[in-house]
Structures are given as C-alpha cells and as structure tokens.
mmCIF file of C-alpha atoms in Angstrom:
data_model
loop_
_atom_site.group_PDB
_atom_site.id
_atom_site.type_symbol
_atom_site.label_atom_id
_atom_site.label_comp_id
_atom_site.label_asym_id
_atom_site.label_seq_id
_atom_site.Cartn_x
_atom_site.Cartn_y
_atom_site.Cartn_z
ATOM 1 C CA MET A 1 133.356 117.442 117.553
ATOM 2 C CA ARG A 2 133.625 114.343 119.615
ATOM 3 C CA LEU A 3 133.211 114.073 123.375
ATOM 4 C CA ALA A 4 132.343 111.366 125.871
ATOM 5 C CA ALA A 5 128.849 110.065 125.113
ATOM 6 C CA GLY A 6 125.970 110.694 127.523
ATOM 7 C CA SER A 7 123.445 113.466 127.884
ATOM 8 C CA ILE A 8 123.745 113.956 131.634
ATOM 9 C CA LEU A 9 126.909 113.466 133.739
ATOM 10 C CA SER A 10 126.235 113.168 137.488
ATOM 11 C CA LEU A 11 128.874 114.373 139.898
ATOM 12 C CA PRO A 12 129.024 114.695 143.693
ATOM 13 C CA ALA A 13 129.523 118.135 145.121
ATOM 14 C CA GLY A 14 133.218 119.116 145.331
ATOM 15 C CA SER A 15 134.267 117.064 142.307
ATOM 16 C CA GLY A 16 136.455 118.546 139.599
ATOM 17 C CA LEU A 17 135.892 118.237 135.895
ATOM 18 C CA PRO A 18 138.318 115.876 134.128
ATOM 19 C CA GLU A 19 140.492 116.699 131.160
ATOM 20 C CA THR A 20 138.668 116.807 127.817
ATOM 21 C CA SER A 21 139.896 116.545 124.263
ATOM 22 C CA ILE A 22 137.896 117.617 121.208
ATOM 23 C CA SER A 23 138.662 117.061 117.556
ATOM 24 C CA VAL A 24 136.975 118.802 114.556
ATOM 25 C CA MET A 25 136.262 116.243 111.843
ATOM 26 C CA ASN A 26 135.549 116.794 108.182
ATOM 27 C CA GLY A 27 133.162 114.789 106.045
ATOM 28 C CA ALA A 28 135.776 112.176 105.370
ATOM 29 C CA GLY A 29 136.439 111.591 109.071
ATOM 30 C CA ASN A 30 139.773 113.422 109.104
ATOM 31 C CA LYS A 31 140.821 115.768 111.886
ATOM 32 C CA ILE A 32 141.220 119.378 110.807
ATOM 33 C CA VAL A 33 142.520 122.411 112.596
ATOM 34 C CA LYS A 34 142.253 124.868 109.673
ATOM 35 C CA ALA A 35 139.382 125.489 107.312
ATOM 36 C CA LEU A 36 138.447 127.826 104.460
ATOM 37 C CA VAL A 37 135.987 130.285 105.880
ATOM 38 C CA ALA A 38 134.792 133.467 104.079
ATOM 39 C CA GLY A 39 137.353 132.927 101.341
ATOM 40 C CA HIS A 40 140.280 132.745 103.752
ATOM 41 C CA ARG A 41 142.073 129.806 105.273
ATOM 42 C CA GLN A 42 141.698 130.310 109.015
ATOM 43 C CA GLN A 43 142.868 128.600 112.137
ATOM 44 C CA LEU A 44 140.078 127.000 114.114
ATOM 45 C CA LYS A 45 139.628 127.750 117.770
ATOM 46 C CA MET A 46 137.615 126.061 120.488
ATOM 47 C CA VAL A 47 135.955 127.800 123.489
ATOM 48 C CA GLN A 48 135.069 125.934 126.691
ATOM 49 C CA THR A 49 132.304 127.572 128.777
ATOM 50 C CA LEU A 50 130.751 126.371 132.037
ATOM 51 C CA TYR A 51 127.261 127.645 132.901
ATOM 52 C CA TYR A 52 125.260 127.316 136.096
ATOM 53 C CA LEU A 53 121.599 126.812 135.056
ATOM 54 C CA GLY A 54 119.779 126.489 138.383
ATOM 55 C CA PRO A 55 118.752 123.957 141.044
ATOM 56 C CA ALA A 56 118.618 120.239 140.605
ATOM 57 C CA GLY A 57 116.142 118.817 138.108
ATOM 58 C CA THR A 58 116.838 121.451 135.402
ATOM 59 C CA ALA A 59 119.152 119.156 133.495
ATOM 60 C CA ARG A 60 116.455 116.539 133.003
ATOM 61 C CA LYS A 61 114.046 119.231 131.751
ATOM 62 C CA ARG A 62 116.642 120.509 129.302
ATOM 63 C CA THR A 63 117.425 117.066 128.015
ATOM 64 C CA ALA A 64 113.741 116.156 127.613
ATOM 65 C CA ALA A 65 113.111 119.351 125.685
ATOM 66 C CA ALA A 66 116.074 118.815 123.419
ATOM 67 C CA ALA A 67 115.145 115.164 122.809
ATOM 68 C CA SER A 68 112.042 116.280 120.939
ATOM 69 C CA GLN A 69 114.363 118.167 118.524
ATOM 70 C CA GLY A 70 117.117 115.629 118.100
ATOM 71 C CA ASP A 71 119.600 113.337 119.883
ATOM 72 C CA ARG A 72 121.799 115.489 122.073
ATOM 73 C CA SER A 73 124.094 112.644 123.011
ATOM 74 C CA ALA A 74 125.326 112.002 119.473
ATOM 75 C CA PRO A 75 128.687 113.718 118.606
ATOM 76 C CA ILE A 76 128.663 116.617 116.174
ATOM 77 C CA GLU A 77 130.471 116.075 112.909
ATOM 78 C CA LEU A 78 131.133 118.317 109.948
ATOM 79 C CA THR A 79 129.449 116.603 107.073
ATOM 80 C CA ALA A 80 130.453 116.627 103.414
ATOM 81 C CA ALA A 81 127.451 118.806 102.604
ATOM 82 C CA ASP A 82 128.583 121.400 105.141
ATOM 83 C CA LEU A 83 132.059 121.560 103.663
ATOM 84 C CA GLU A 84 130.662 121.695 100.146
ATOM 85 C CA ALA A 85 128.427 124.578 101.053
ATOM 86 C CA ALA A 86 131.333 126.406 102.678
ATOM 87 C CA THR A 87 133.565 125.803 99.688
ATOM 88 C CA ALA A 88 130.878 126.894 97.248
ATOM 89 C CA GLU A 89 130.343 130.153 99.084
ATOM 90 C CA ALA A 90 134.076 130.818 99.270
ATOM 91 C CA ALA A 91 134.359 130.211 95.497
ATOM 92 C CA GLN A 92 131.472 132.617 94.888
ATOM 93 C CA GLU A 93 133.139 135.375 96.921
ATOM 94 C CA ALA A 94 136.452 134.827 95.115
ATOM 95 C CA ALA A 95 134.736 134.955 91.748
ATOM 96 C CA ALA A 96 132.898 138.158 92.679
ATOM 97 C CA ALA A 97 136.172 139.777 93.723
ATOM 98 C CA ALA A 98 137.882 138.788 90.533
ATOM 99 C CA GLY A 99 134.990 140.094 88.449
ATOM 100 C CA LYS A 100 135.613 143.636 89.618
ATOM 101 C CA LYS A 101 138.577 143.848 87.187
ATOM 102 C CA GLY A 102 136.083 144.078 84.253
ATOM 103 C CA GLY A 103 135.862 142.230 80.958
ATOM 104 C CA LYS A 104 133.514 139.591 79.690
ATOM 105 C CA ARG A 105 134.997 137.006 81.967
ATOM 106 C CA GLY A 106 134.411 139.186 85.020
ATOM 107 C CA LYS A 107 130.881 139.950 83.911
ATOM 108 C CA ARG A 108 130.134 136.272 83.508
ATOM 109 C CA ARG A 109 131.456 135.609 86.980
ATOM 110 C CA LYS A 110 129.364 138.407 88.404
ATOM 111 C CA LYS A 111 126.302 137.080 86.667
ATOM 112 C CA GLY A 112 126.951 133.545 87.961
ATOM 113 C CA ALA A 113 127.512 134.850 91.502
ATOM 114 C CA ALA A 114 124.259 136.836 91.356
ATOM 115 C CA VAL A 115 122.322 133.792 90.213
ATOM 116 C CA THR A 116 123.757 131.758 93.041
ATOM 117 C CA GLU A 117 123.196 134.444 95.707
ATOM 118 C CA ALA A 118 119.551 135.054 94.796
ATOM 119 C CA PRO A 119 118.190 131.783 96.240
ATOM 120 C CA GLU A 120 120.294 132.332 99.301
ATOM 121 C CA LYS A 121 118.844 135.790 99.958
ATOM 122 C CA GLU A 122 115.372 134.484 99.337
ATOM 123 C CA HIS A 123 115.996 131.641 101.784
ATOM 124 C CA GLN A 124 117.191 134.074 104.478
ATOM 125 C CA GLN A 125 114.132 136.229 104.063
ATOM 126 C CA GLN A 126 111.821 133.234 104.377
ATOM 127 C CA GLY A 127 113.585 131.447 107.212
ATOM 128 C CA GLY A 128 115.197 134.316 109.135
ATOM 129 C CA VAL A 129 117.977 133.804 111.601
ATOM 130 C CA ASN A 130 116.165 131.169 113.644
ATOM 131 C CA GLY A 131 114.028 129.779 110.852
ATOM 132 C CA SER A 132 114.259 126.371 109.274
ATOM 133 C CA ARG A 133 116.963 125.696 106.703
ATOM 134 C CA GLY A 134 115.517 125.184 103.298
ATOM 135 C CA SER A 135 117.185 123.658 100.267
ATOM 136 C CA LYS A 136 119.270 125.847 97.994
ATOM 137 C CA THR A 137 118.826 125.746 94.277
ATOM 138 C CA GLY A 138 121.585 123.732 92.635
ATOM 139 C CA SER A 139 123.255 122.569 95.890
ATOM 140 C CA PRO A 140 122.329 119.909 98.555
ATOM 141 C CA ALA A 141 120.948 121.141 101.877
ATOM 142 C CA PRO A 142 123.333 120.867 104.788
ATOM 143 C CA ALA A 143 122.512 118.308 107.429
ATOM 144 C CA GLU A 144 120.492 119.523 110.428
ATOM 145 C CA VAL A 145 122.618 119.883 113.564
ATOM 146 C CA PRO A 146 120.458 120.277 116.719
ATOM 147 C CA GLN A 147 123.269 122.025 118.675
ATOM 148 C CA ASP A 148 123.551 125.032 116.302
ATOM 149 C CA GLY A 149 122.590 128.278 118.015
ATOM 150 C CA ILE A 150 121.844 126.795 121.457
ATOM 151 C CA VAL A 151 123.301 129.140 124.054
ATOM 152 C CA PRO A 152 122.285 128.307 127.666
ATOM 153 C CA GLU A 153 120.733 131.046 129.715
ATOM 154 C CA GLY A 154 122.598 130.896 133.027
ATOM 155 C CA GLU A 155 125.468 132.181 135.043
ATOM 156 C CA VAL A 156 128.839 131.941 133.345
ATOM 157 C CA LEU A 157 131.342 130.464 135.723
ATOM 158 C CA LEU A 158 134.355 130.171 133.435
ATOM 159 C CA SER A 159 135.236 130.578 129.768
ATOM 160 C CA HIS A 160 138.507 129.439 128.216
ATOM 161 C CA GLU A 161 139.622 129.708 124.592
ATOM 162 C CA ASN A 162 141.991 127.191 123.080
ATOM 163 C CA LYS A 163 143.679 128.141 119.760
ATOM 164 C CA SER A 164 146.681 125.834 120.058
ATOM 165 C CA PRO A 165 145.706 122.295 119.190
ATOM 166 C CA ILE A 166 148.070 119.449 120.012
ATOM 167 C CA GLN A 167 148.209 116.720 117.368
ATOM 168 C CA ASP A 168 145.111 118.042 115.696
ATOM 169 C CA THR A 169 143.179 117.935 118.994
ATOM 170 C CA PHE A 170 142.015 120.726 121.288
ATOM 171 C CA GLN A 171 142.900 119.692 124.825
ATOM 172 C CA PHE A 172 141.474 121.332 127.945
ATOM 173 C CA GLN A 173 143.044 120.828 131.340
ATOM 174 C CA ARG A 174 141.255 119.559 134.401
ATOM 175 C CA ILE A 175 139.002 122.154 136.108
ATOM 176 C CA THR A 176 140.301 122.142 139.695
ATOM 177 C CA GLY A 177 138.724 123.626 142.760
ATOM 178 C CA GLY A 178 135.593 121.485 142.395
ATOM 179 C CA ILE A 179 131.974 122.428 141.837
ATOM 180 C CA THR A 180 130.579 122.930 145.328
ATOM 181 C CA ARG A 181 127.020 124.150 144.577
ATOM 182 C CA THR A 182 124.418 121.578 143.777
ATOM 183 C CA GLY A 183 122.219 121.938 140.717
ATOM 184 C CA CYS A 184 122.401 121.748 136.938
ATOM 185 C CA TYR A 185 125.450 122.906 135.009
ATOM 186 C CA CYS A 186 126.087 123.097 131.312
ATOM 187 C CA LEU A 187 129.595 122.466 129.877
ATOM 188 C CA GLN A 188 129.644 123.782 126.315
ATOM 189 C CA TYR A 189 132.264 123.706 123.586
ATOM 190 C CA SER A 190 131.952 126.175 120.712
ATOM 191 C CA LEU A 191 133.843 126.246 117.442
ATOM 192 C CA LEU A 192 135.250 129.548 116.147
ATOM 193 C CA PRO A 193 135.157 131.227 113.669
ATOM 194 C CA GLU A 194 131.502 131.011 112.702
ATOM 195 C CA LEU A 195 130.598 128.953 109.674
ATOM 196 C CA PRO A 196 128.734 130.500 106.703
ATOM 197 C CA CYS A 197 125.202 131.831 107.397
ATOM 198 C CA GLY A 198 126.222 132.652 110.958
ATOM 199 C CA ARG A 199 126.335 129.054 112.155
ATOM 200 C CA THR A 200 128.294 128.130 115.232
ATOM 201 C CA LEU A 201 128.914 124.472 116.000
ATOM 202 C CA ARG A 202 128.477 123.697 119.694
ATOM 203 C CA TYR A 203 128.494 120.612 121.787
ATOM 204 C CA THR A 204 126.808 120.625 125.177
ATOM 205 C CA VAL A 205 127.114 118.273 128.142
ATOM 206 C CA ASP A 206 124.621 118.560 131.038
ATOM 207 C CA LEU A 207 126.129 118.119 134.467
ATOM 208 C CA GLN A 208 124.007 117.234 137.499
ATOM 209 C CA VAL A 209 125.858 118.018 140.774
ATOM 210 C CA THR A 210 124.349 116.226 143.751
ATOM 211 C CA ALA A 211 124.847 116.791 147.486
ATOM 212 C CA GLY A 212 127.243 114.677 149.505
ATOM 213 C CA PRO A 213 126.543 112.792 152.756
ATOM 214 C CA PRO A 214 124.985 114.911 155.594
ATOM 215 C CA VAL A 215 127.443 116.226 158.102
ATOM 216 C CA SER A 216 125.263 118.964 159.718
ATOM 217 C CA PHE A 217 121.778 120.415 159.695
ATOM 218 C CA ASP A 218 120.170 123.839 159.803
ATOM 219 C CA ILE A 219 116.968 125.231 161.349
ATOM 220 C CA GLN A 220 114.910 127.417 158.983
ATOM 221 C CA GLY A 221 111.317 128.563 158.699
ATOM 222 C CA GLU A 222 109.016 131.380 159.707
ATOM 223 C CA GLY A 223 108.983 130.184 163.308
ATOM 224 C CA ARG A 224 112.639 131.083 163.779
ATOM 225 C CA ALA A 225 112.159 134.640 162.561
ATOM 226 C CA ILE A 226 109.116 135.092 164.829
ATOM 227 C CA ALA A 227 110.870 133.670 167.856
ATOM 228 C CA MET A 228 113.848 135.962 167.403
ATOM 229 C CA SER A 229 111.774 139.085 167.001
ATOM 230 C CA LYS A 230 109.523 138.960 170.078
ATOM 231 C CA SER A 231 109.014 137.269 173.450
ATOM 232 C CA ILE A 232 107.438 133.836 173.362
ATOM 233 C CA MET A 233 105.097 132.864 176.177
ATOM 234 C CA LEU A 234 104.939 129.381 177.678
ATOM 235 C CA GLY A 235 102.486 127.280 175.727
ATOM 236 C CA GLU A 236 102.470 129.655 172.689
ATOM 237 C CA ALA A 237 102.575 127.781 169.423
ATOM 238 C CA LEU A 238 105.211 128.891 166.924
ATOM 239 C CA PRO A 239 104.854 128.892 163.151
ATOM 240 C CA PRO A 240 106.449 125.874 161.405
ATOM 241 C CA LEU A 241 110.199 125.241 161.692
ATOM 242 C CA ARG A 242 112.120 123.244 159.063
ATOM 243 C CA LEU A 243 115.145 121.056 159.634
ATOM 244 C CA GLN A 244 117.416 120.630 156.636
ATOM 245 C CA LEU A 245 120.283 118.207 156.363
ATOM 246 C CA GLN A 246 123.434 119.701 154.805
ATOM 247 C CA ASP A 247 126.658 118.317 153.367
ATOM 248 C CA SER A 248 130.150 119.711 154.010
ATOM 249 C CA TYR A 249 129.558 122.509 151.440
ATOM 250 C CA GLY A 250 126.260 123.698 152.917
ATOM 251 C CA ASN A 251 124.086 122.090 150.278
ATOM 252 C CA VAL A 252 120.689 120.691 151.306
ATOM 253 C CA VAL A 253 120.747 116.891 151.347
ATOM 254 C CA PRO A 254 117.383 115.382 150.311
ATOM 255 C CA ALA A 255 116.063 112.927 152.872
ATOM 256 C CA THR A 256 113.000 110.763 152.596
ATOM 257 C CA ALA A 257 110.544 109.959 155.400
ATOM 258 C CA ASP A 258 112.315 106.656 156.017
ATOM 259 C CA ALA A 259 115.662 108.427 156.383
ATOM 260 C CA TRP A 260 114.227 110.879 158.902
ATOM 261 C CA ALA A 261 112.603 107.987 160.779
ATOM 262 C CA ASP A 262 116.045 106.569 161.384
ATOM 263 C CA LYS A 263 117.261 109.774 162.945
ATOM 264 C CA GLN A 264 116.354 110.650 166.538
ATOM 265 C CA VAL A 265 115.430 114.317 166.841
ATOM 266 C CA GLN A 266 115.365 115.798 170.338
ATOM 267 C CA LEU A 267 114.329 119.370 171.228
ATOM 268 C CA GLN A 268 115.528 121.072 174.410
ATOM 269 C CA VAL A 269 115.689 124.486 176.069
ATOM 270 C CA LEU A 270 119.155 125.537 177.290
ATOM 271 C CA GLN A 271 120.094 128.203 179.798
ATOM 272 C CA GLY A 272 122.876 130.091 178.047
ATOM 273 C CA SER A 273 124.086 129.863 174.459
ATOM 274 C CA LEU A 274 124.718 126.648 172.570
ATOM 275 C CA ALA A 275 128.277 127.613 171.765
ATOM 276 C CA ALA A 276 129.015 128.180 175.478
ATOM 277 C CA GLY A 277 127.636 124.727 176.319
ATOM 278 C CA GLY A 278 124.471 125.888 178.082
ATOM 279 C CA SER A 279 122.804 123.573 180.563
ATOM 280 C CA VAL A 280 119.452 121.892 179.906
ATOM 281 C CA LEU A 281 116.497 123.386 181.757
ATOM 282 C CA GLN A 282 114.819 120.265 183.127
ATOM 283 C CA GLU A 283 111.656 122.094 184.203
ATOM 284 C CA LEU A 284 110.849 123.060 180.584
ATOM 285 C CA LEU A 285 109.482 120.663 177.979
ATOM 286 C CA VAL A 286 109.326 121.159 174.177
ATOM 287 C CA GLU A 287 106.673 119.415 172.114
ATOM 288 C CA ALA A 288 106.018 119.582 168.363
ATOM 289 C CA GLN A 289 104.305 117.661 165.612
ATOM 290 C CA MET A 290 106.916 116.298 163.163
ATOM 291 C CA GLU A 291 106.156 115.784 159.458
ATOM 292 C CA VAL A 292 108.391 115.199 156.461
ATOM 293 C CA GLN A 293 107.661 117.575 153.576
ATOM 294 C CA GLN A 294 109.836 117.937 150.453
ATOM 295 C CA ASP A 295 112.799 116.138 151.979
ATOM 296 C CA GLU A 296 112.658 118.384 155.094
ATOM 297 C CA LEU A 297 111.487 117.668 158.608
ATOM 298 C CA CYS A 298 108.776 120.198 159.530
ATOM 299 C CA LEU A 299 108.074 120.970 163.208
ATOM 300 C CA ASN A 300 104.491 122.143 163.500
ATOM 301 C CA ASN A 301 102.829 123.721 166.555
ATOM 302 C CA LEU A 302 106.060 123.835 168.517
ATOM 303 C CA ARG A 303 105.464 124.894 172.074
ATOM 304 C CA VAL A 304 107.624 125.375 175.176
ATOM 305 C CA LEU A 305 105.746 124.088 178.242
ATOM 306 C CA GLY A 306 106.311 124.239 181.979
ATOM 307 C CA PRO A 307 106.371 121.289 184.397
ATOM 308 C CA ASN A 308 103.872 118.564 183.687
ATOM 309 C CA PRO A 309 101.856 118.067 185.846
ATOM 310 C CA PRO A 310 101.953 121.661 187.242
ATOM 311 C CA GLN A 311 102.643 122.170 190.932
ATOM 312 C CA PRO A 312 100.104 124.623 192.329
ATOM 313 C CA SER A 313 101.610 124.493 195.793
ATOM 314 C CA SER A 314 104.977 125.838 194.635
ATOM 315 C CA ASN A 315 105.896 129.520 194.323
ATOM 316 C CA GLY A 316 106.338 129.282 190.595
ATOM 317 C CA MET A 317 109.236 128.338 188.297
ATOM 318 C CA GLN A 318 112.657 129.322 189.468
ATOM 319 C CA LEU A 319 113.583 130.362 185.948
ATOM 320 C CA PHE A 320 111.320 133.400 186.031
ATOM 321 C CA LYS A 321 112.227 134.682 189.544
ATOM 322 C CA LEU A 322 114.459 137.689 190.020
ATOM 323 C CA PRO A 323 117.369 137.265 192.385
ATOM 324 C CA ALA A 324 116.713 138.475 195.935
ATOM 325 C CA SER A 325 119.240 141.262 195.661
ATOM 326 C CA THR A 326 117.686 142.683 192.483
ATOM 327 C CA THR A 327 115.598 145.860 192.924
ATOM 328 C CA ALA A 328 113.449 147.238 190.221
ATOM 329 C CA PRO A 329 114.110 150.879 189.279
ATOM 330 C CA GLY A 330 111.402 153.447 189.558
ATOM 331 C CA PRO A 331 108.187 153.211 191.541
ATOM 332 C CA ALA A 332 107.698 150.084 193.561
ATOM 333 C CA SER A 333 105.619 147.400 191.871
ATOM 334 C CA ALA A 334 102.515 145.834 193.280
ATOM 335 C CA SER A 335 104.445 142.735 194.184
ATOM 336 C CA GLN A 336 106.953 144.789 196.161
ATOM 337 C CA HIS A 337 104.145 146.483 198.086
ATOM 338 C CA CYS A 338 102.745 143.072 198.921
ATOM 339 C CA ALA A 339 106.115 141.908 200.040
ATOM 340 C CA ALA A 340 106.432 144.847 202.382
ATOM 341 C CA ALA A 341 103.063 144.109 203.911
ATOM 342 C CA GLY A 342 104.301 140.856 205.397
ATOM 343 C CA PRO A 343 105.661 137.419 204.601
ATOM 344 C CA ALA A 344 102.195 136.014 204.061
ATOM 345 C CA ALA A 345 101.588 138.347 201.105
ATOM 346 C CA THR A 346 104.759 137.566 199.118
ATOM 347 C CA LEU A 347 104.444 136.842 195.362
ATOM 348 C CA PRO A 348 107.159 135.654 192.987
ATOM 349 C CA VAL A 349 108.581 138.485 190.889
ATOM 350 C CA VAL A 350 108.420 137.276 187.240
ATOM 351 C CA ARG A 351 110.399 138.379 184.177
ATOM 352 C CA SER A 352 111.224 137.265 180.688
ATOM 353 C CA VAL A 353 114.480 135.313 180.276
ATOM 354 C CA ASP A 354 116.830 134.709 177.364
ATOM 355 C CA VAL A 355 117.290 131.021 176.633
ATOM 356 C CA CYS A 356 118.262 128.887 173.657
ATOM 357 C CA LEU A 357 116.046 126.522 171.735
ATOM 358 C CA ALA A 358 118.238 123.633 170.600
ATOM 359 C CA ALA A 359 117.688 120.640 168.377
ATOM 360 C CA HIS A 360 119.785 117.478 168.562
ATOM 361 C CA ILE A 361 120.095 114.836 165.823
ATOM 362 C CA GLU A 362 122.040 111.711 166.546
ATOM 363 C CA GLY A 363 125.473 111.770 164.903
ATOM 364 C CA LEU A 364 125.286 115.473 163.939
ATOM 365 C CA PRO A 365 126.381 118.643 165.796
ATOM 366 C CA PRO A 366 123.448 120.309 167.597
ATOM 367 C CA GLN A 367 121.914 123.523 166.295
ATOM 368 C CA GLY A 368 119.848 126.194 167.980
ATOM 369 C CA PHE A 369 118.950 129.843 168.173
ATOM 370 C CA PRO A 370 118.233 132.291 171.064
ATOM 371 C CA ILE A 371 114.636 133.052 172.166
ATOM 372 C CA ARG A 372 113.157 135.251 174.816
ATOM 373 C CA LEU A 373 110.793 133.250 176.990
ATOM 374 C CA ALA A 374 108.021 134.868 179.111
ATOM 375 C CA PRO A 375 105.584 133.347 181.574
ATOM 376 C CA GLY A 376 102.451 131.950 180.086
ATOM 377 C CA ALA A 377 98.874 133.207 179.985
ATOM 378 C CA PRO A 378 96.655 132.924 183.095
ATOM 379 C CA ASN A 379 96.248 129.285 184.000
ATOM 380 C CA SER A 380 94.855 129.028 187.533
ATOM 381 C CA LEU A 381 93.866 130.956 190.703
ATOM 382 C CA ARG A 382 95.470 130.710 194.118
ATOM 383 C CA VAL A 383 94.550 132.206 197.439
ATOM 384 C CA LEU A 384 97.476 133.658 199.328
ATOM 385 C CA HIS A 385 98.463 132.231 202.703
ATOM 386 C CA GLY A 386 96.772 133.835 205.661
ATOM 387 C CA HIS A 387 93.471 134.424 203.842
ATOM 388 C CA PRO A 388 90.358 132.401 204.650
#
C-alpha cells in the first residue's frame, strides 16, 4: 500500500480529510486487485477506518513507541517473499486436495504436504499468534512488516469498505463534515482478505487535530460549584476558578503566560443576569490572585468586597436593604421592634441578594454565573444615635 508520507498529519479543528488513493503492489512493483489466497483467486478489498484515540499528545506517544519497532512512515509493500509464501501454501493445499483421490501419486503429494506443514505447525507453536516470525525450512522468511496486527484501541468514528477499485487503485472520497474535536486520531487502511497465517496488512496515519483561534472563554473550577450551591459572604474566599479559552467548536485553546498577559481580564458583580444586560454594582469590588497553570488562567482567593475604605457613618450598603414597603412574615424581628421604638433606634434590615459574577476579556464575549451574596462577618461596632 502507498499513501502520503509522514507519520503525523496536523489539522485544525473543523477540517475535512482529503481524498485518498491506495494501491496494492506485488513484489515486482505492479498494481494488483486480485490475489491467490487459500487456493482461490480472490478480489482484494480495502477498509478505511477512523479512530479517535484521545486528547492531544497521544499521537506523538504512539509514533515514538512504534519507532522503536520500525519506520511507520514507510509505505507497505507486498514483497516477493510474501507472494512466494502465499503461492507455496496455495500449492500445498491444492496438492493435498488432489491426493484424496488415492494412488501412489496422491500419497506422494500427501507425504510432501505433511513434510512442508510440519515446520509450519512447529513454528506456530513456538511463536504463537503474536510471536516472532521464524524461518521456515526450505523457504525464505517473509519480510517483517511493522503494521501487521496493529489495531488501535479507540472510538470508531467511521468505517468504509471499498471493493471496487478504479484503474487498479482503491479510491476513497473526501470525508466531509470536518473533525471538530481536538486530540489524536488514527486513520487506518486494512487489506482484505487476510493473508496466510492470519496476517492483515494495514497502513496507519496519525492525525493531530489542534484547536482554532479563541472566540470565547469559559469559567470552570471548584469555586463555581461552591458559589452556586450556597450563599457567599462578603470577603469570603472562593476555591480556585479557571478561565479557559475556547475556539468556535468549544475546544480548549492552549495559551501561554505571555498570551494571557496580553489579555485584560476584568471581574465585576452585576445586578441581574448577564444575558439581560445587568448593571455593574459600583459599591462592590472583586479581587483575586491570577496565575497561569497548564494553559489556563487560575483565579485564586477570589473575594467580593464592599466599599473601600468602609463608611462607618452610613447606614450600610443599599444592596442589602429591604424596600420600605416590604414586611417580613411571621413574628416581628428585632430590627422591627427597634424601628417601632423610635427613629433613633432604626437599623438597616439586611438580606442575601442574587447577583452575577462576571468576567470580561478584551475582544471576547463576557461570561458569568449567578451567586447569592450575603453580608459579611462582623467587622466593627457602632453606637446608635441617641445613646451616650
């Protein structure tokens, strides 16, 4: 088989696979579409299979491992020794079938076939299915082909069988639709039927699909799950958050520290949802320690803070005050009793509010998620008006 040279073919996400043509060559360099297999002249078939092997980096590992066994980039060819071995086995089977008719001639053929088959059986017992190929008595050993028996362990995305060669060449059409998921793929071509001794000639091309340019980003991490499951107090530090750049297909785009340094990341708290165009709460500040880890921007010790410096003379942040017309159900709270005692004893009624924590990166659509924000822990003491 002959295919475009190269052990790894790099493609951007969304690219389609081009048309490919494969020819089966004999030892003399001639194209063949039929061969004598198991005593019968059979039509050769080619199977194209596309595997998904995993995330990026697997292709290089596969190629490095295969390089220790042989050159994967060299095209596979049927050597003269392979054809001679196949022809010899076919002749042995034909002679054994003819020997069933009886007579001295048949007996001599049976005897010759038994003598030839004995070393083969002994070789199979010593080498097994996956063992090394030893030399047969009276015939040259077939050339070692590294691609024999290599079947990738991965997800099968497509498989197509071609049994109608055109001008002695198996042609496969372009794979449209594109490969949108980044990672390592394996495009393999297998020859059918199997050759003697259960051999299947295969040719494998490793494909490395990389992410495209960033068009959006996403907020991940333990901090998001925690913030969406409970109320967060002012000044409370969240677990780390991670910002991931993504391409148009949702693949993570690797970004170095220099690339993140060129992007201006701004964190804000919005009143209302991000989709509804919530307004920025100017009295709240968001601070975090930013660090690039594994191509992602990590936000450590993220905290939502109140006005800086605080204003002790004020009656508290307007965000946490209930409207004047709002009455709490059930028994009156302590603050309501104080309010009934006189204007000098009034205290602000506090509550938790639903807001949105948003992140802005220059040139990309903003992203965010809802959080429930509550007043912070005790911070200071204040004597009410009218007291000495």
